[in-house]
PDB file of C-alpha atoms in Angstrom:
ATOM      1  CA  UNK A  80     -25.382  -4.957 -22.598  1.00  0.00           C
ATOM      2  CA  UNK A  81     -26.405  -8.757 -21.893  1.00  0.00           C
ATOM      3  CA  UNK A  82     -23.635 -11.331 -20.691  1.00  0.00           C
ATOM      4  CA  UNK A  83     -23.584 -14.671 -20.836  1.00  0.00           C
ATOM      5  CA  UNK A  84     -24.553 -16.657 -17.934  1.00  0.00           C
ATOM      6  CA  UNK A  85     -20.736 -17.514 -17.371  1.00  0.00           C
ATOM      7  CA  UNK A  86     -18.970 -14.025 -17.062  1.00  0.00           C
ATOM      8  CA  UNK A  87     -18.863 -11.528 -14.864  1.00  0.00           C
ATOM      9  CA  UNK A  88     -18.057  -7.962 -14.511  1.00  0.00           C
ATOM     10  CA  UNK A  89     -15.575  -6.315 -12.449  1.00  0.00           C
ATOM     11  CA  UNK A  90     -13.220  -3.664 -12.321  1.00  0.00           C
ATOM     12  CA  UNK A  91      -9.540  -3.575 -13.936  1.00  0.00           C
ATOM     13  CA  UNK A  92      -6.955  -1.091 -13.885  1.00  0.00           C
ATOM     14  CA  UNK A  93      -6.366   1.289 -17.214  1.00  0.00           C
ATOM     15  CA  UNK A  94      -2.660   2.435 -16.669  1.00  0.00           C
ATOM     16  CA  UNK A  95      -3.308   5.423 -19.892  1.00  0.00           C
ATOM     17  CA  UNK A  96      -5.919   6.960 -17.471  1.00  0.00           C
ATOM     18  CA  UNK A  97      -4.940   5.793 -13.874  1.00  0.00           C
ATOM     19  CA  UNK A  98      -8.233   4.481 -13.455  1.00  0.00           C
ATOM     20  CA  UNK A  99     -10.500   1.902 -13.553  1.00  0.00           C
ATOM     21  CA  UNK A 100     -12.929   0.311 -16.205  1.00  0.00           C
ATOM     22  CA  UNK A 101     -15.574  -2.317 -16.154  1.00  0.00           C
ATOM     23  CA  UNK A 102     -14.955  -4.882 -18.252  1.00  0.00           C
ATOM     24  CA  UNK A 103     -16.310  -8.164 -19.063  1.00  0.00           C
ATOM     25  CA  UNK A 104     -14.489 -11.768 -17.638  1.00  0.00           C
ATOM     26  CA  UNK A 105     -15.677 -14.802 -17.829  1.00  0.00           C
ATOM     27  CA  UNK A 106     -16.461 -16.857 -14.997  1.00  0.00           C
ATOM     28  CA  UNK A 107     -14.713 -19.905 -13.653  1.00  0.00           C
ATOM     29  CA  UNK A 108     -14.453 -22.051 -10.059  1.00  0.00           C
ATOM     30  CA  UNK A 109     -11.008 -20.212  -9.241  1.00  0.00           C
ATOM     31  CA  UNK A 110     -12.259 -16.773 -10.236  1.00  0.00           C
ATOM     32  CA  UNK A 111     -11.727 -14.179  -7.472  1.00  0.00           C
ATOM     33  CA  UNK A 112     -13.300 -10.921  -8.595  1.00  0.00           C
ATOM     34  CA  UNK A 113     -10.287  -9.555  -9.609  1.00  0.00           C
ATOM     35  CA  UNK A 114      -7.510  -9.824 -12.920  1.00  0.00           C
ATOM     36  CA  UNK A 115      -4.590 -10.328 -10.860  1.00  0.00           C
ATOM     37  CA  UNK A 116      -2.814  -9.710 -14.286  1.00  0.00           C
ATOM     38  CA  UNK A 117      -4.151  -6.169 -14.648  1.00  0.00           C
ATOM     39  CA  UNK A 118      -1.139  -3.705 -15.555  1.00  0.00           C
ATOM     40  CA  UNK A 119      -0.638  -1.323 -12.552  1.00  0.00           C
ATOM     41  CA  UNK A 120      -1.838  -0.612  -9.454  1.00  0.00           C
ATOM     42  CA  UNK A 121      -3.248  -3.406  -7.374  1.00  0.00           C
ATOM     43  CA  UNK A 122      -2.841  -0.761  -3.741  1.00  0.00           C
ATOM     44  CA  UNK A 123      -4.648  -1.129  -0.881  1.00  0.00           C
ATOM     45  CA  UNK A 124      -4.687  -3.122   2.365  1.00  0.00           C
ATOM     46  CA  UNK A 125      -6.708  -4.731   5.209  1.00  0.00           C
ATOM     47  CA  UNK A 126      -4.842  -4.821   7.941  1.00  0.00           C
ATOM     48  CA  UNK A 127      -5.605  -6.309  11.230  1.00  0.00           C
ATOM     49  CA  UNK A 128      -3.387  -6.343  15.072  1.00  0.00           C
ATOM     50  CA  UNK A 129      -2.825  -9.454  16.637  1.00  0.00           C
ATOM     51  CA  UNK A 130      -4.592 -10.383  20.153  1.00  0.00           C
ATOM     52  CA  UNK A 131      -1.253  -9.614  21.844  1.00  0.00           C
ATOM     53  CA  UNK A 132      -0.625  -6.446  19.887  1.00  0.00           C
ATOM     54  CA  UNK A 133       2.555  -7.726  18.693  1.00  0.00           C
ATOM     55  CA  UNK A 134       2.281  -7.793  15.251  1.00  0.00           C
ATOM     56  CA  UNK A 135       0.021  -6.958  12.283  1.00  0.00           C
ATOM     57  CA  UNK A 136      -1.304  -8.988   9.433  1.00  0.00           C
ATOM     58  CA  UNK A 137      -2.233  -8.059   6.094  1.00  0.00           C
ATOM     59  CA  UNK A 138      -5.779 -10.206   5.203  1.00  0.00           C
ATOM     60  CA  UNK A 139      -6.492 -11.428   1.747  1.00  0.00           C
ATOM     61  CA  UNK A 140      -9.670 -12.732   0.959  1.00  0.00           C
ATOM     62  CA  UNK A 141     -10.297 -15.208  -1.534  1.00  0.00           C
ATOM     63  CA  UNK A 142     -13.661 -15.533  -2.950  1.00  0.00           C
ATOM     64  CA  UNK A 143     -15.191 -17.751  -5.829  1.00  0.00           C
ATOM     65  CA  UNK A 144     -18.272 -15.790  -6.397  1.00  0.00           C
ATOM     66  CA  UNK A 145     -18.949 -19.175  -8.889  1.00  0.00           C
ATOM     67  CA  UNK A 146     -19.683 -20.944  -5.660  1.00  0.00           C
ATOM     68  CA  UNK A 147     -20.045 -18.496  -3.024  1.00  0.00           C
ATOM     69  CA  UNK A 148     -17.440 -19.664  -1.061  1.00  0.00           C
ATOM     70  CA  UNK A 149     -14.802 -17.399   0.920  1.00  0.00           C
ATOM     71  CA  UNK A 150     -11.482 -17.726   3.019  1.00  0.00           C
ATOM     72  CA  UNK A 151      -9.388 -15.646   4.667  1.00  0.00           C
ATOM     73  CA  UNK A 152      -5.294 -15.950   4.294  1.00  0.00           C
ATOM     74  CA  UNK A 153      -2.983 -13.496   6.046  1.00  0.00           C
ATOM     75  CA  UNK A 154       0.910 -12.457   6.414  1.00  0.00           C
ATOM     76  CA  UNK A 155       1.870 -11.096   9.845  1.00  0.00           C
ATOM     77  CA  UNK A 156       4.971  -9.318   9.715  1.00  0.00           C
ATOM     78  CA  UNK A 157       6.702  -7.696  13.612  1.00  0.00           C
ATOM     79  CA  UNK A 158       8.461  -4.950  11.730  1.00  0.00           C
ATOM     80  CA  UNK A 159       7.987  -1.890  10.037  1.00  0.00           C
ATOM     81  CA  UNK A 160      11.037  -0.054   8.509  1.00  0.00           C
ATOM     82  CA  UNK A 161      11.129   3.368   7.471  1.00  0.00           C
ATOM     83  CA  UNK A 162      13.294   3.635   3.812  1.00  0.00           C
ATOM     84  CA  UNK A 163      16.823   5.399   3.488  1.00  0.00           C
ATOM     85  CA  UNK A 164      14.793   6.554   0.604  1.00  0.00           C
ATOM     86  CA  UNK A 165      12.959   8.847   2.726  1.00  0.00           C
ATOM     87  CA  UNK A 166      13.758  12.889   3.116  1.00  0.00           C
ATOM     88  CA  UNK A 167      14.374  14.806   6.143  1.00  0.00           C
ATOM     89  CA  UNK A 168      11.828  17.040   7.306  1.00  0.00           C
ATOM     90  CA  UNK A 169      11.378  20.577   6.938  1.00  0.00           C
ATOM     91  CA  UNK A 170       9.093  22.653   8.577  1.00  0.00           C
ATOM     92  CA  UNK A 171       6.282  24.338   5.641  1.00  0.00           C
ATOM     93  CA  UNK A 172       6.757  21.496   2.929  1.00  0.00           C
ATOM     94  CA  UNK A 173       4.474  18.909   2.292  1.00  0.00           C
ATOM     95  CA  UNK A 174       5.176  15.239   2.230  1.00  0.00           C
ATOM     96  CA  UNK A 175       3.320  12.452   1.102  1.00  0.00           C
ATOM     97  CA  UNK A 176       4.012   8.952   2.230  1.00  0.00           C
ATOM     98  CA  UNK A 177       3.947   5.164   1.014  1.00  0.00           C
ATOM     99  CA  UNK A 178       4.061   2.041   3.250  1.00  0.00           C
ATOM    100  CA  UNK A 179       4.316  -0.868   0.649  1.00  0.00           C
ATOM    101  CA  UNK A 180       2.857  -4.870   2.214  1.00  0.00           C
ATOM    102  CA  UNK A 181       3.772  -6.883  -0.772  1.00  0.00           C
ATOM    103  CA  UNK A 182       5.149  -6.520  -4.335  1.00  0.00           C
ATOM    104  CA  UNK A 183       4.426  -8.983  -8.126  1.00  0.00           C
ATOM    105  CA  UNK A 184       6.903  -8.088 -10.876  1.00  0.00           C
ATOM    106  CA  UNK A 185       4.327  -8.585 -13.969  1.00  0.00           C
ATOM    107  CA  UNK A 186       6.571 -11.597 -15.135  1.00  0.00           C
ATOM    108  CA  UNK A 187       5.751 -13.253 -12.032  1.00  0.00           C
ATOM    109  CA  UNK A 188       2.504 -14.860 -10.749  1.00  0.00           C
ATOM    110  CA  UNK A 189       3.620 -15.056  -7.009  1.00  0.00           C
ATOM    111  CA  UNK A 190       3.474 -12.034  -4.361  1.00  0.00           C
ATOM    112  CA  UNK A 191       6.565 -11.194  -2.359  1.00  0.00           C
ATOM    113  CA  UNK A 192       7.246 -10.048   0.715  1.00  0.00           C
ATOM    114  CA  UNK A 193      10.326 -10.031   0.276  1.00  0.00           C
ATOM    115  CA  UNK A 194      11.655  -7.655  -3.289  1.00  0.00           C
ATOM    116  CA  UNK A 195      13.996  -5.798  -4.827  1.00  0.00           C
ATOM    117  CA  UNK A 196      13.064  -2.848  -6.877  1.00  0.00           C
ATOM    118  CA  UNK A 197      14.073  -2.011 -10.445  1.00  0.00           C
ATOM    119  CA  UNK A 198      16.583   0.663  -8.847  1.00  0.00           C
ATOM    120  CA  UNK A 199      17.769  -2.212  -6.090  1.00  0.00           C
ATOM    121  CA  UNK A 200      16.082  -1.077  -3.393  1.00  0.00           C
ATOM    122  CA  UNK A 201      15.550  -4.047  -0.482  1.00  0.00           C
ATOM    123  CA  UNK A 202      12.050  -4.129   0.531  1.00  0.00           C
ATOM    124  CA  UNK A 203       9.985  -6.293   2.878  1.00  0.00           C
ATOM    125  CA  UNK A 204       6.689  -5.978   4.312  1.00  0.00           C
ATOM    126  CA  UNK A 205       6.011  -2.754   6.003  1.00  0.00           C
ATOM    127  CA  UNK A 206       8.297  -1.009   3.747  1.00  0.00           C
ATOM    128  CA  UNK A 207       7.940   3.324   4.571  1.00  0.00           C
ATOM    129  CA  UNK A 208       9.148   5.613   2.614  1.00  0.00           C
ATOM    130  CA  UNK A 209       8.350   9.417   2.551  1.00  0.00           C
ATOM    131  CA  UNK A 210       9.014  12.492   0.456  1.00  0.00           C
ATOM    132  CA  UNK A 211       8.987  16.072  -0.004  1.00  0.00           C
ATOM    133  CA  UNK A 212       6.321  16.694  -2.661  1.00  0.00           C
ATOM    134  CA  UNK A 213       8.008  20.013  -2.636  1.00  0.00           C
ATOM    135  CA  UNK A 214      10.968  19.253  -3.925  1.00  0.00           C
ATOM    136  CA  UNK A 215      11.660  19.043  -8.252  1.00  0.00           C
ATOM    137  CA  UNK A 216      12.424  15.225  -7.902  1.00  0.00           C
ATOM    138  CA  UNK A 217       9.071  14.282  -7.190  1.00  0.00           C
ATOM    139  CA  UNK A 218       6.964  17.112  -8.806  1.00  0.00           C
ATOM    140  CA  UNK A 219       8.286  16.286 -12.154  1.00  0.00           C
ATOM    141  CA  UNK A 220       6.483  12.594 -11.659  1.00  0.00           C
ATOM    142  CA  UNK A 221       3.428  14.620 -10.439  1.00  0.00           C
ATOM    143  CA  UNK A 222       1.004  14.056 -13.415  1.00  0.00           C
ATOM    144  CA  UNK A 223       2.699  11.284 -14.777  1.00  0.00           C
ATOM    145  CA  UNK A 224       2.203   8.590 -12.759  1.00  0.00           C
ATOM    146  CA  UNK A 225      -1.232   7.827 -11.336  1.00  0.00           C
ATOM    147  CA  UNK A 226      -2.876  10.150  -8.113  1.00  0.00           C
ATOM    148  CA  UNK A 227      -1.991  13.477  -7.643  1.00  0.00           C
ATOM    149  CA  UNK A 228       1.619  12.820  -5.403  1.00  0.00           C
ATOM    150  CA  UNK A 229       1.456   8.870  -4.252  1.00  0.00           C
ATOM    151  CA  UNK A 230       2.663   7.630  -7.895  1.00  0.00           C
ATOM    152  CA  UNK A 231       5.178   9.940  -7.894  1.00  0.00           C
ATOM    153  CA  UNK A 232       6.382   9.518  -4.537  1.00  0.00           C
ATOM    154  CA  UNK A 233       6.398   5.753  -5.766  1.00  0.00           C
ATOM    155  CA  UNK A 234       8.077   6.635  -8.845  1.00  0.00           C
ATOM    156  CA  UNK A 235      10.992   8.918  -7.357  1.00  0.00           C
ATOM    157  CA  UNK A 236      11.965   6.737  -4.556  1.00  0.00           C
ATOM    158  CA  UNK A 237      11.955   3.065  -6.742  1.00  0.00           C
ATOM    159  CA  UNK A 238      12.971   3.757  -9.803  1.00  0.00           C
ATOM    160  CA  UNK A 239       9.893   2.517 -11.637  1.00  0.00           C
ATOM    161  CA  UNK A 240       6.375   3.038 -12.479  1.00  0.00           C
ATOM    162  CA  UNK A 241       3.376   1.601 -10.529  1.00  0.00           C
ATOM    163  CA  UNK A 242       1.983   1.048 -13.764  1.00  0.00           C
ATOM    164  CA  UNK A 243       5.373  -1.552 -13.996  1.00  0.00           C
ATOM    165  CA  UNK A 244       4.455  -3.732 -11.444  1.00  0.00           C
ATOM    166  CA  UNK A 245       1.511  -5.151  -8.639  1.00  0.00           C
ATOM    167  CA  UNK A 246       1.797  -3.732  -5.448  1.00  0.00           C
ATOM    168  CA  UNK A 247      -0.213  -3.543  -1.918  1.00  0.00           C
ATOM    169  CA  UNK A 248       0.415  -0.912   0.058  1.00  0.00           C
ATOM    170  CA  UNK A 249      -1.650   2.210   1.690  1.00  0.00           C
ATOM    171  CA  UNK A 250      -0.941   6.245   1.405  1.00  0.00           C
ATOM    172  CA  UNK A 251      -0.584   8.903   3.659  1.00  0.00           C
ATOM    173  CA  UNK A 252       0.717  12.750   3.905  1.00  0.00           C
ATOM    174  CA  UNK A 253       1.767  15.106   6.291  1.00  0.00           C
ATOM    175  CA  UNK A 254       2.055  18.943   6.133  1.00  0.00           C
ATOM    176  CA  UNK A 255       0.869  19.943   9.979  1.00  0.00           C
ATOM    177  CA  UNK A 256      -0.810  16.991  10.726  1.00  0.00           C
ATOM    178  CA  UNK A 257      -0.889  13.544   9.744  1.00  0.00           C
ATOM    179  CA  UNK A 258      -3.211  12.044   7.439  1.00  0.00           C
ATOM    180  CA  UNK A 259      -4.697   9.264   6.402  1.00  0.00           C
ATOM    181  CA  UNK A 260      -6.379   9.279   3.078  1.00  0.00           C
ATOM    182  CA  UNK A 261      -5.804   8.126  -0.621  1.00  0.00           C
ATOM    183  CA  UNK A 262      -8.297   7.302  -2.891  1.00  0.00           C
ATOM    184  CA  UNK A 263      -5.336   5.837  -5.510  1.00  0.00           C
ATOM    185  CA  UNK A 264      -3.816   4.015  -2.628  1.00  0.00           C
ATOM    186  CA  UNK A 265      -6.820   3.024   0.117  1.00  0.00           C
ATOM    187  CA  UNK A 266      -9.545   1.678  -2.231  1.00  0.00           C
ATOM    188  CA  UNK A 267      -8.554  -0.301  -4.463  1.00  0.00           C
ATOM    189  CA  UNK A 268     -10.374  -3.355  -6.375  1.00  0.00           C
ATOM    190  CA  UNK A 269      -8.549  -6.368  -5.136  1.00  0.00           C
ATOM    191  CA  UNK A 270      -8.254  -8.800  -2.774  1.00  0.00           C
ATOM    192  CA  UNK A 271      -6.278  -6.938   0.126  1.00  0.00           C
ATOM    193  CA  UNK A 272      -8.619  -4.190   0.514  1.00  0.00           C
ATOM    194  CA  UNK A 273     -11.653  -3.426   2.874  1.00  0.00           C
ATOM    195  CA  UNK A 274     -13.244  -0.468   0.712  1.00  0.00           C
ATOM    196  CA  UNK A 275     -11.758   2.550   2.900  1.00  0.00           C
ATOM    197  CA  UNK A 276     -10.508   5.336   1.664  1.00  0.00           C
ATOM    198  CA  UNK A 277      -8.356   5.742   4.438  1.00  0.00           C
ATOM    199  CA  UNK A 278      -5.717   3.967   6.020  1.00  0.00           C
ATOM    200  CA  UNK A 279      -6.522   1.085   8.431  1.00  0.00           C
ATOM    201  CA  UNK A 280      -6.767   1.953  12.007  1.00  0.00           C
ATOM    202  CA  UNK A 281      -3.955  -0.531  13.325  1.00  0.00           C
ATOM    203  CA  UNK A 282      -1.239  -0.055  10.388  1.00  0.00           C
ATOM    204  CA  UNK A 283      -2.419   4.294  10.529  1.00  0.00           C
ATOM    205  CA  UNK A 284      -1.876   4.350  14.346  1.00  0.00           C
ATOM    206  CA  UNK A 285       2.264   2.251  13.815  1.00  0.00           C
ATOM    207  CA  UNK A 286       2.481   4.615  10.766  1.00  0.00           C
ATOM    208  CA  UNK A 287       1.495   7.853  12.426  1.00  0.00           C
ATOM    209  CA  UNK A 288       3.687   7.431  15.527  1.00  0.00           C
ATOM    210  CA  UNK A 289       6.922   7.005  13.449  1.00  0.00           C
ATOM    211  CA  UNK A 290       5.964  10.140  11.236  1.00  0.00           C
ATOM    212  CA  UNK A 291       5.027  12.337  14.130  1.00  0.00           C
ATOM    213  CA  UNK A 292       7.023  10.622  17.193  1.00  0.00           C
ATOM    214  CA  UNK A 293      10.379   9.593  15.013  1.00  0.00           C
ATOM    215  CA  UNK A 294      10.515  11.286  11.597  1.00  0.00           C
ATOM    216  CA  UNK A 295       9.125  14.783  12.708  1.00  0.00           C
ATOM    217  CA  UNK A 296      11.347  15.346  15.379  1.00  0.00           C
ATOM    218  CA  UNK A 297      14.118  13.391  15.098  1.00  0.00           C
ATOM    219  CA  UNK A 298      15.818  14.218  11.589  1.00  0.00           C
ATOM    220  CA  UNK A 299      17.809  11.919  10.021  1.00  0.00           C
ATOM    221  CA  UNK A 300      18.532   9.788  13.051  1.00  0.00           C
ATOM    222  CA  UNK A 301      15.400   7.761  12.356  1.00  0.00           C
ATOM    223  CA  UNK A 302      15.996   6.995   8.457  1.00  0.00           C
ATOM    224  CA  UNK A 303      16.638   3.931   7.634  1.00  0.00           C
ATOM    225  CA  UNK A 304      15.287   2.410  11.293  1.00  0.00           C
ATOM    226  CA  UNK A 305      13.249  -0.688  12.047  1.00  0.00           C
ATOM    227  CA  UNK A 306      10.952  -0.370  14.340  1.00  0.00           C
ATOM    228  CA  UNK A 307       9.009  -3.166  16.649  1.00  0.00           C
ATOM    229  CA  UNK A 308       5.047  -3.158  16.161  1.00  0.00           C
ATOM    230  CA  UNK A 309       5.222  -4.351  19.379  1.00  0.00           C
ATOM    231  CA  UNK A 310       6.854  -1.193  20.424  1.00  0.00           C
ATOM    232  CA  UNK A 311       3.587   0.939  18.092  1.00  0.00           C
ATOM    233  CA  UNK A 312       1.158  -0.573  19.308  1.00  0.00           C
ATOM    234  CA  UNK A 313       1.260  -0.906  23.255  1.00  0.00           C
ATOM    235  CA  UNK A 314      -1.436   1.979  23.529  1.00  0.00           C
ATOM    236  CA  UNK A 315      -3.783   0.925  20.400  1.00  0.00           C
ATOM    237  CA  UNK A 316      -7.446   0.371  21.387  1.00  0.00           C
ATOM    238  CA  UNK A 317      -9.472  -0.510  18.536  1.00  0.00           C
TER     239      UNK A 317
END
């Protein structure tokens, strides 16, 4: 296939599949290498700790491959809350887990860090929410919406489709142990992401803690808690 000398290719988002296609764009001074008005999932995140460890910062970075010219923008955000959405633990199920940096209803052209969801759920940057995979609510997502459990997860807690709206946000899951990789949520095409499959180091190390430290152990006490990344990250080394 030849293009012209003013397009481009680049990946975009096919919500009938839950994956992505190549397709053809063409080129202009404010193009970024991604169609911010793709339908569905725009997940993934670069993440970065501050100097004093007291907060993180999600990085986006804004590229004009027309002119070769990049920047770097971030939001910092001292807070990371774990949802009322979430369920309790039990010991032998398997749970897979969302933390959500910023949300676009397809109506709007603006990120937010600051959202309601279509069932009214308040979220802000650093939004956690985890769920029994186990359990009928989310299995009967499980197919439906895009990966194998993060779209459900997604789907169950919010009220609404991934394929509904453009988020950023990374995945995890936890049987025995913690982990840290999604390819639907850690790798996406856009301008949050750094290419990894797995989660970040700084925003897996806050995340970890409160699923093993808080979550694990501590029931129901800890749903619906905000905790300090101040309080996270004292013991980080990168």
């Amino acid at each position: 296939m030849v293009m012209a000398e003013n397009s481009v290719r680049i990946l975009q988002f096919d919500p009938a599949t839950g994956k992505f296609k190549v397709v053809t764009k063409e080129n202009s001074d404010n193009f970024a290498g991604v169609d911010s008005s793709t339908p569905g999932l725009c997940l993934a995140a670069d993440v970065k700790v501050s100097h004093e460890k007291e907060k993180l910062s999600l990085i986006k970075t804004v590229e004009s491959w027309w002119r070769g010219k990049t920047r770097k923008e971030e939001v910092a955000f001292e807070t990371l809350r774990l949802s009322c959405k979430s369920d309790t633990y039990q010991e032998g199920h398997r749970y897979g887990g969302v933390i959500i940096y910023l949300y676009k209803a397809k109506s709007e052209s603006e990120w937010k860090s600051d959202w309601r969801t279509c069932n009214n759920t308040h979220c802000k940057t650093g939004y956690i929410v985890i769920q029994d995979t186990d359990s009928e609510n989310v299995k009967k997502w499980i197919g439906k919406e895009p990966g194998k459990v993060h779209g459900a997860v997604y789907r169950n807690a919010f009220g609404e489709s991934v394929n509904d709206a453009d988020v950023v946000g990374e995945g995890f899951a936890f049987r025995s142990n913690f982990e840290i990789v999604s390819r639907t949520l850690n790798n996406a095409n856009d301008q949050f992401h750094d290419e990894n499959e797995t989660m970040n180091k700084p925003s897996a190390h806050c995340v970890r803690k409160i699923v093993t430290e808080y979550w694990k152990d501590g029931g129901s006490s800890y749903i619906g808690h905000t905790f300090k990344v101040k309080d996270l990250l004292w013991d980080f080394k990168d």
